[in-house]
């Protein structure tokens, strides 16, 4: 029986280019909770970013694996928080500065409302102007000369080069900063994580805090930074728009994020009282 549903955000619950999850997704989360089933994000993003995708006050996040496992929330309490090593990050900044198509992205100090400026390091203004998101939009960041003077929980790495160039950069980063892992959730972008730590390793902390077994958790994902969780959880689900590797790793396969497929499965889980019942119209198995 499923007692907790975890969902990746970008490309899974939140289609790329969208600013908020769908109304159907929010209703499905509410249906889970009425059925006594928990919900939480399992995302590379920090909690403040994730909350903004659910609209103002419509969903309360009490459980989750955030920042690719560097922040774990259970029952409304923070049970784990891990900052990235500044010395290791400086190696990444130095590498980016030596290239013409790369940059490190992180957050500045938190403002009074909890928001924070997005900063780009290791790139010139000209280089920043040429960088694009995975959807082709401009990267909305402020150039910064050095790492911010605050704890750093989440870092991304951008490369605006070709697919071949991106693969080369990734290999070079692994040599430049061996203390870190680099995982790609989207084309041209890398999540930067402590070596050996990810969503999958953080899962044990969440399960222990909530008293759950792995077969009591369903997880929805789409990309490389979801693989560690998919390997740990027998009830793992990949959306149709997911990567080939994510599809090979997941136990179940459903329609696209744009079709509200995760929400429709969550509705079915709630109706059944905890059975992972995937409706025929969204199943891709």
Tab-separated table of C-alpha atoms in Angstrom:
chain	number	residue	atom	x	y	z
A	1	UNK	CA	0.000	0.000	0.000
A	2	UNK	CA	1.252	3.466	-0.904
A	3	UNK	CA	1.534	5.830	2.057
A	4	UNK	CA	3.665	8.547	0.453
A	5	UNK	CA	3.921	9.924	-3.081
A	6	UNK	CA	7.137	11.692	-4.086
A	7	UNK	CA	7.363	13.673	-7.316
A	8	UNK	CA	10.162	15.293	-9.227
A	9	UNK	CA	9.174	18.772	-10.367
A	10	UNK	CA	10.709	19.965	-13.668
A	11	UNK	CA	9.625	17.772	-16.552
A	12	UNK	CA	7.451	15.580	-14.335
A	13	UNK	CA	4.920	17.490	-12.246
A	14	UNK	CA	5.837	20.845	-13.793
A	15	UNK	CA	6.169	20.831	-17.598
A	16	UNK	CA	9.187	22.782	-18.818
A	17	UNK	CA	8.263	26.400	-19.481
A	18	UNK	CA	5.341	26.393	-17.029
A	19	UNK	CA	5.363	28.620	-13.948
A	20	UNK	CA	2.914	26.610	-11.824
A	21	UNK	CA	1.600	23.069	-11.645
A	22	UNK	CA	-1.888	22.474	-13.005
A	23	UNK	CA	-5.078	22.863	-11.009
A	24	UNK	CA	-5.647	19.137	-11.500
A	25	UNK	CA	-2.288	18.394	-9.860
A	26	UNK	CA	-3.180	20.488	-6.814
A	27	UNK	CA	-6.573	18.767	-6.575
A	28	UNK	CA	-4.886	15.353	-6.823
A	29	UNK	CA	-2.524	16.221	-3.964
A	30	UNK	CA	-5.490	17.288	-1.856
A	31	UNK	CA	-7.245	14.007	-2.710
A	32	UNK	CA	-4.197	12.056	-1.533
A	33	UNK	CA	-4.214	13.858	1.783
A	34	UNK	CA	-7.928	13.268	2.303
A	35	UNK	CA	-7.161	9.568	1.763
A	36	UNK	CA	-4.428	9.723	4.414
A	37	UNK	CA	-1.588	9.496	1.885
A	38	UNK	CA	1.301	11.928	2.094
A	39	UNK	CA	2.801	13.941	-0.737
A	40	UNK	CA	6.170	15.576	-1.198
A	41	UNK	CA	8.541	16.871	-3.862
A	42	UNK	CA	11.777	15.076	-4.705
A	43	UNK	CA	13.526	17.824	-6.585
A	44	UNK	CA	16.874	19.376	-7.307
A	45	UNK	CA	15.356	22.701	-6.340
A	46	UNK	CA	15.237	24.283	-2.898
A	47	UNK	CA	12.000	24.444	-0.902
A	48	UNK	CA	11.389	28.146	-1.609
A	49	UNK	CA	11.545	27.523	-5.365
A	50	UNK	CA	9.266	24.508	-5.187
A	51	UNK	CA	6.627	26.262	-3.092
A	52	UNK	CA	6.210	28.923	-5.763
A	53	UNK	CA	5.094	26.309	-8.283
A	54	UNK	CA	2.018	25.406	-6.214
A	55	UNK	CA	0.480	28.877	-6.074
A	56	UNK	CA	0.043	30.985	-2.986
A	57	UNK	CA	-0.857	28.875	0.025
A	58	UNK	CA	-2.673	26.170	-1.928
A	59	UNK	CA	-0.337	23.316	-0.923
A	60	UNK	CA	1.622	22.835	2.290
A	61	UNK	CA	4.860	20.897	1.900
A	62	UNK	CA	5.550	18.779	4.998
A	63	UNK	CA	7.662	16.010	3.458
A	64	UNK	CA	10.213	15.981	0.699
A	65	UNK	CA	13.702	15.483	-0.643
A	66	UNK	CA	14.919	18.867	-1.854
A	67	UNK	CA	18.143	20.206	-3.354
A	68	UNK	CA	18.933	16.727	-4.717
A	69	UNK	CA	18.986	15.247	-1.229
A	70	UNK	CA	20.820	18.040	0.577
A	71	UNK	CA	17.607	19.080	2.354
A	72	UNK	CA	15.158	16.534	3.770
A	73	UNK	CA	11.804	17.481	5.264
A	74	UNK	CA	9.709	15.002	7.284
A	75	UNK	CA	6.502	15.833	9.105
A	76	UNK	CA	7.196	19.526	8.700
A	77	UNK	CA	10.626	19.255	10.346
A	78	UNK	CA	14.006	19.611	8.669
A	79	UNK	CA	15.781	16.319	9.405
A	80	UNK	CA	18.815	16.928	7.180
A	81	UNK	CA	20.539	19.932	5.657
A	82	UNK	CA	23.905	19.869	3.914
A	83	UNK	CA	25.756	22.797	2.399
A	84	UNK	CA	28.126	22.483	-0.527
A	85	UNK	CA	31.842	22.843	0.127
A	86	UNK	CA	33.018	26.317	-0.921
A	87	UNK	CA	36.543	25.187	-1.774
A	88	UNK	CA	35.175	22.580	-4.178
A	89	UNK	CA	32.744	25.100	-5.677
A	90	UNK	CA	35.552	27.560	-6.297
A	91	UNK	CA	37.183	24.939	-8.506
A	92	UNK	CA	33.981	24.855	-10.558
A	93	UNK	CA	33.910	28.657	-10.806
A	94	UNK	CA	37.546	28.691	-11.908
A	95	UNK	CA	36.830	26.066	-14.557
A	96	UNK	CA	33.832	28.032	-15.868
A	97	UNK	CA	35.937	31.193	-16.038
A	98	UNK	CA	38.467	29.367	-18.223
A	99	UNK	CA	35.765	28.478	-20.778
A	100	UNK	CA	33.709	30.671	-23.115
A	101	UNK	CA	30.403	28.825	-22.908
A	102	UNK	CA	30.000	27.899	-19.234
A	103	UNK	CA	28.816	29.362	-15.954
A	104	UNK	CA	27.900	28.404	-12.402
A	105	UNK	CA	24.435	29.360	-11.144
A	106	UNK	CA	23.501	29.717	-7.486
A	107	UNK	CA	21.433	31.880	-5.128
A	108	UNK	CA	22.528	34.960	-3.255
A	109	UNK	CA	21.621	35.699	0.391
A	110	UNK	CA	17.944	35.303	1.228
A	111	UNK	CA	15.829	38.454	1.267
A	112	UNK	CA	13.341	39.245	4.032
A	113	UNK	CA	10.548	37.520	2.072
A	114	UNK	CA	12.598	34.335	1.641
A	115	UNK	CA	13.392	34.924	-2.025
A	116	UNK	CA	16.947	35.204	-3.330
A	117	UNK	CA	18.692	36.607	-6.378
A	118	UNK	CA	19.977	34.093	-8.928
A	119	UNK	CA	23.659	34.623	-9.581
A	120	UNK	CA	25.893	33.592	-12.483
A	121	UNK	CA	29.617	33.164	-11.860
A	122	UNK	CA	32.531	32.390	-14.149
A	123	UNK	CA	31.019	34.072	-17.212
A	124	UNK	CA	31.260	37.484	-18.864
A	125	UNK	CA	28.248	39.619	-19.756
A	126	UNK	CA	28.710	38.637	-23.407
A	127	UNK	CA	28.825	34.946	-22.544
A	128	UNK	CA	25.782	35.251	-20.270
A	129	UNK	CA	23.783	36.897	-23.062
A	130	UNK	CA	24.367	33.846	-25.249
A	131	UNK	CA	23.268	31.305	-22.666
A	132	UNK	CA	19.823	29.752	-22.948
A	133	UNK	CA	17.633	27.522	-20.812
A	134	UNK	CA	16.762	24.013	-22.007
A	135	UNK	CA	13.560	25.537	-23.473
A	136	UNK	CA	15.545	28.137	-25.418
A	137	UNK	CA	14.747	31.126	-23.203
A	138	UNK	CA	17.269	33.576	-21.826
A	139	UNK	CA	18.855	32.768	-18.487
A	140	UNK	CA	17.518	35.249	-15.918
A	141	UNK	CA	20.526	35.824	-13.665
A	142	UNK	CA	22.730	38.563	-12.239
A	143	UNK	CA	26.457	38.384	-12.921
A	144	UNK	CA	28.529	38.016	-9.757
A	145	UNK	CA	32.327	38.226	-9.356
A	146	UNK	CA	32.592	35.631	-6.580
A	147	UNK	CA	30.650	33.087	-4.552
A	148	UNK	CA	28.054	34.734	-2.299
A	149	UNK	CA	28.806	35.219	1.378
A	150	UNK	CA	26.086	32.870	2.579
A	151	UNK	CA	25.551	29.110	2.952
A	152	UNK	CA	25.279	27.501	-0.488
A	153	UNK	CA	22.847	24.616	-0.775
A	154	UNK	CA	22.092	24.435	-4.487
A	155	UNK	CA	24.328	25.004	-7.508
A	156	UNK	CA	23.773	24.435	-11.202
A	157	UNK	CA	26.216	24.512	-14.088
A	158	UNK	CA	25.295	25.819	-17.541
A	159	UNK	CA	26.968	24.965	-20.829
A	160	UNK	CA	25.658	26.573	-24.010
A	161	UNK	CA	27.707	24.370	-26.356
A	162	UNK	CA	26.675	21.380	-28.445
A	163	UNK	CA	25.766	17.967	-27.066
A	164	UNK	CA	29.311	16.781	-27.753
A	165	UNK	CA	30.764	19.846	-26.080
A	166	UNK	CA	28.476	19.352	-23.064
A	167	UNK	CA	29.755	15.789	-22.628
A	168	UNK	CA	33.349	17.029	-22.779
A	169	UNK	CA	32.683	19.728	-20.186
A	170	UNK	CA	31.111	17.199	-17.874
A	171	UNK	CA	34.166	14.950	-18.038
A	172	UNK	CA	36.502	17.885	-17.441
A	173	UNK	CA	34.491	19.047	-14.424
A	174	UNK	CA	34.779	15.605	-12.846
A	175	UNK	CA	38.563	15.956	-13.057
A	176	UNK	CA	38.635	19.596	-11.934
A	177	UNK	CA	36.438	19.008	-8.863
A	178	UNK	CA	36.548	15.316	-7.857
A	179	UNK	CA	34.814	16.113	-4.556
A	180	UNK	CA	31.600	16.739	-6.474
A	181	UNK	CA	29.175	14.828	-8.683
A	182	UNK	CA	27.613	16.340	-11.802
A	183	UNK	CA	24.214	15.028	-12.891
A	184	UNK	CA	22.174	16.333	-15.824
A	185	UNK	CA	18.420	16.908	-15.290
A	186	UNK	CA	18.068	18.731	-18.630
A	187	UNK	CA	20.132	19.402	-21.784
A	188	UNK	CA	23.004	21.815	-21.185
A	189	UNK	CA	22.539	21.856	-17.425
A	190	UNK	CA	24.210	20.011	-14.559
A	191	UNK	CA	23.199	19.700	-10.930
A	192	UNK	CA	26.246	19.996	-8.664
A	193	UNK	CA	26.216	17.672	-5.653
A	194	UNK	CA	28.568	16.314	-2.982
A	195	UNK	CA	30.232	13.192	-4.312
A	196	UNK	CA	28.164	10.108	-3.500
A	197	UNK	CA	25.132	12.035	-2.229
A	198	UNK	CA	21.834	12.311	-4.108
A	199	UNK	CA	18.075	11.859	-3.845
A	200	UNK	CA	18.511	8.111	-3.437
A	201	UNK	CA	20.959	8.294	-0.536
A	202	UNK	CA	18.780	10.904	1.178
A	203	UNK	CA	15.772	8.575	0.948
A	204	UNK	CA	16.858	6.583	4.012
A	205	UNK	CA	16.643	9.704	6.182
A	206	UNK	CA	13.080	10.366	5.040
A	207	UNK	CA	11.956	6.751	5.425
A	208	UNK	CA	13.403	6.504	8.925
A	209	UNK	CA	11.796	9.755	10.039
A	210	UNK	CA	8.369	8.732	8.717
A	211	UNK	CA	8.574	5.036	9.598
A	212	UNK	CA	8.042	3.908	6.013
A	213	UNK	CA	9.353	1.040	3.895
A	214	UNK	CA	10.478	1.479	0.304
A	215	UNK	CA	7.428	-0.353	-1.064
A	216	UNK	CA	5.143	2.182	0.651
A	217	UNK	CA	6.458	5.039	-1.492
A	218	UNK	CA	5.570	5.854	-5.098
A	219	UNK	CA	7.913	8.109	-7.047
A	220	UNK	CA	7.407	9.962	-10.325
A	221	UNK	CA	10.425	11.198	-12.299
A	222	UNK	CA	11.818	11.895	-15.737
A	223	UNK	CA	15.579	12.381	-15.869
A	224	UNK	CA	19.084	11.478	-14.775
A	225	UNK	CA	18.844	13.059	-11.343
A	226	UNK	CA	15.868	10.761	-10.633
A	227	UNK	CA	17.656	7.491	-11.366
A	228	UNK	CA	19.015	6.957	-7.849
A	229	UNK	CA	15.502	7.146	-6.386
A	230	UNK	CA	14.047	4.965	-9.120
A	231	UNK	CA	16.599	2.272	-8.322
A	232	UNK	CA	15.682	2.372	-4.634
A	233	UNK	CA	11.903	2.363	-4.970
A	234	UNK	CA	9.979	-0.534	-6.555
A	235	UNK	CA	7.008	1.750	-7.247
A	236	UNK	CA	8.882	4.135	-9.542
A	237	UNK	CA	7.095	5.778	-12.463
A	238	UNK	CA	8.529	7.595	-15.495
A	239	UNK	CA	6.595	10.040	-17.661
A	240	UNK	CA	6.552	9.539	-21.437
A	241	UNK	CA	8.663	12.663	-22.017
A	242	UNK	CA	11.393	11.298	-19.745
A	243	UNK	CA	14.903	10.316	-20.794
A	244	UNK	CA	15.600	6.873	-22.230
A	245	UNK	CA	17.660	5.960	-19.171
A	246	UNK	CA	14.870	6.999	-16.812
A	247	UNK	CA	12.405	4.890	-18.797
A	248	UNK	CA	14.712	1.875	-18.586
A	249	UNK	CA	15.126	2.326	-14.837
A	250	UNK	CA	11.519	2.978	-13.783
A	251	UNK	CA	9.131	0.139	-12.971
A	252	UNK	CA	6.096	1.787	-14.580
A	253	UNK	CA	5.573	4.160	-17.490
A	254	UNK	CA	2.830	6.727	-18.033
A	255	UNK	CA	1.819	9.504	-20.436
A	256	UNK	CA	3.445	12.938	-20.650
A	257	UNK	CA	3.672	15.623	-18.009
A	258	UNK	CA	1.624	17.872	-20.313
A	259	UNK	CA	-1.199	15.306	-20.148
A	260	UNK	CA	-1.357	15.628	-16.330
A	261	UNK	CA	-0.369	11.958	-16.198
A	262	UNK	CA	1.164	12.078	-12.680
A	263	UNK	CA	-1.946	13.832	-11.347
A	264	UNK	CA	-4.221	11.224	-12.916
A	265	UNK	CA	-2.263	8.413	-11.283
A	266	UNK	CA	-2.344	10.230	-7.932
A	267	UNK	CA	-6.116	10.514	-8.276
A	268	UNK	CA	-6.300	6.750	-8.809
A	269	UNK	CA	-4.066	6.066	-5.791
A	270	UNK	CA	-6.323	8.236	-3.640
A	271	UNK	CA	-9.506	6.558	-4.917
A	272	UNK	CA	-8.131	3.090	-4.202
A	273	UNK	CA	-6.960	4.009	-0.719
A	274	UNK	CA	-3.293	3.425	-1.481
A	275	UNK	CA	-3.047	0.925	-4.343
A	276	UNK	CA	-0.770	1.951	-7.217
A	277	UNK	CA	-3.533	1.675	-9.777
A	278	UNK	CA	-2.440	3.261	-13.066
A	279	UNK	CA	-5.447	4.099	-15.281
A	280	UNK	CA	-5.356	2.401	-18.676
A	281	UNK	CA	-5.625	5.716	-20.514
A	282	UNK	CA	-2.319	6.981	-19.100
A	283	UNK	CA	-0.405	3.703	-18.855
A	284	UNK	CA	2.407	3.203	-21.358
A	285	UNK	CA	3.244	-0.364	-20.256
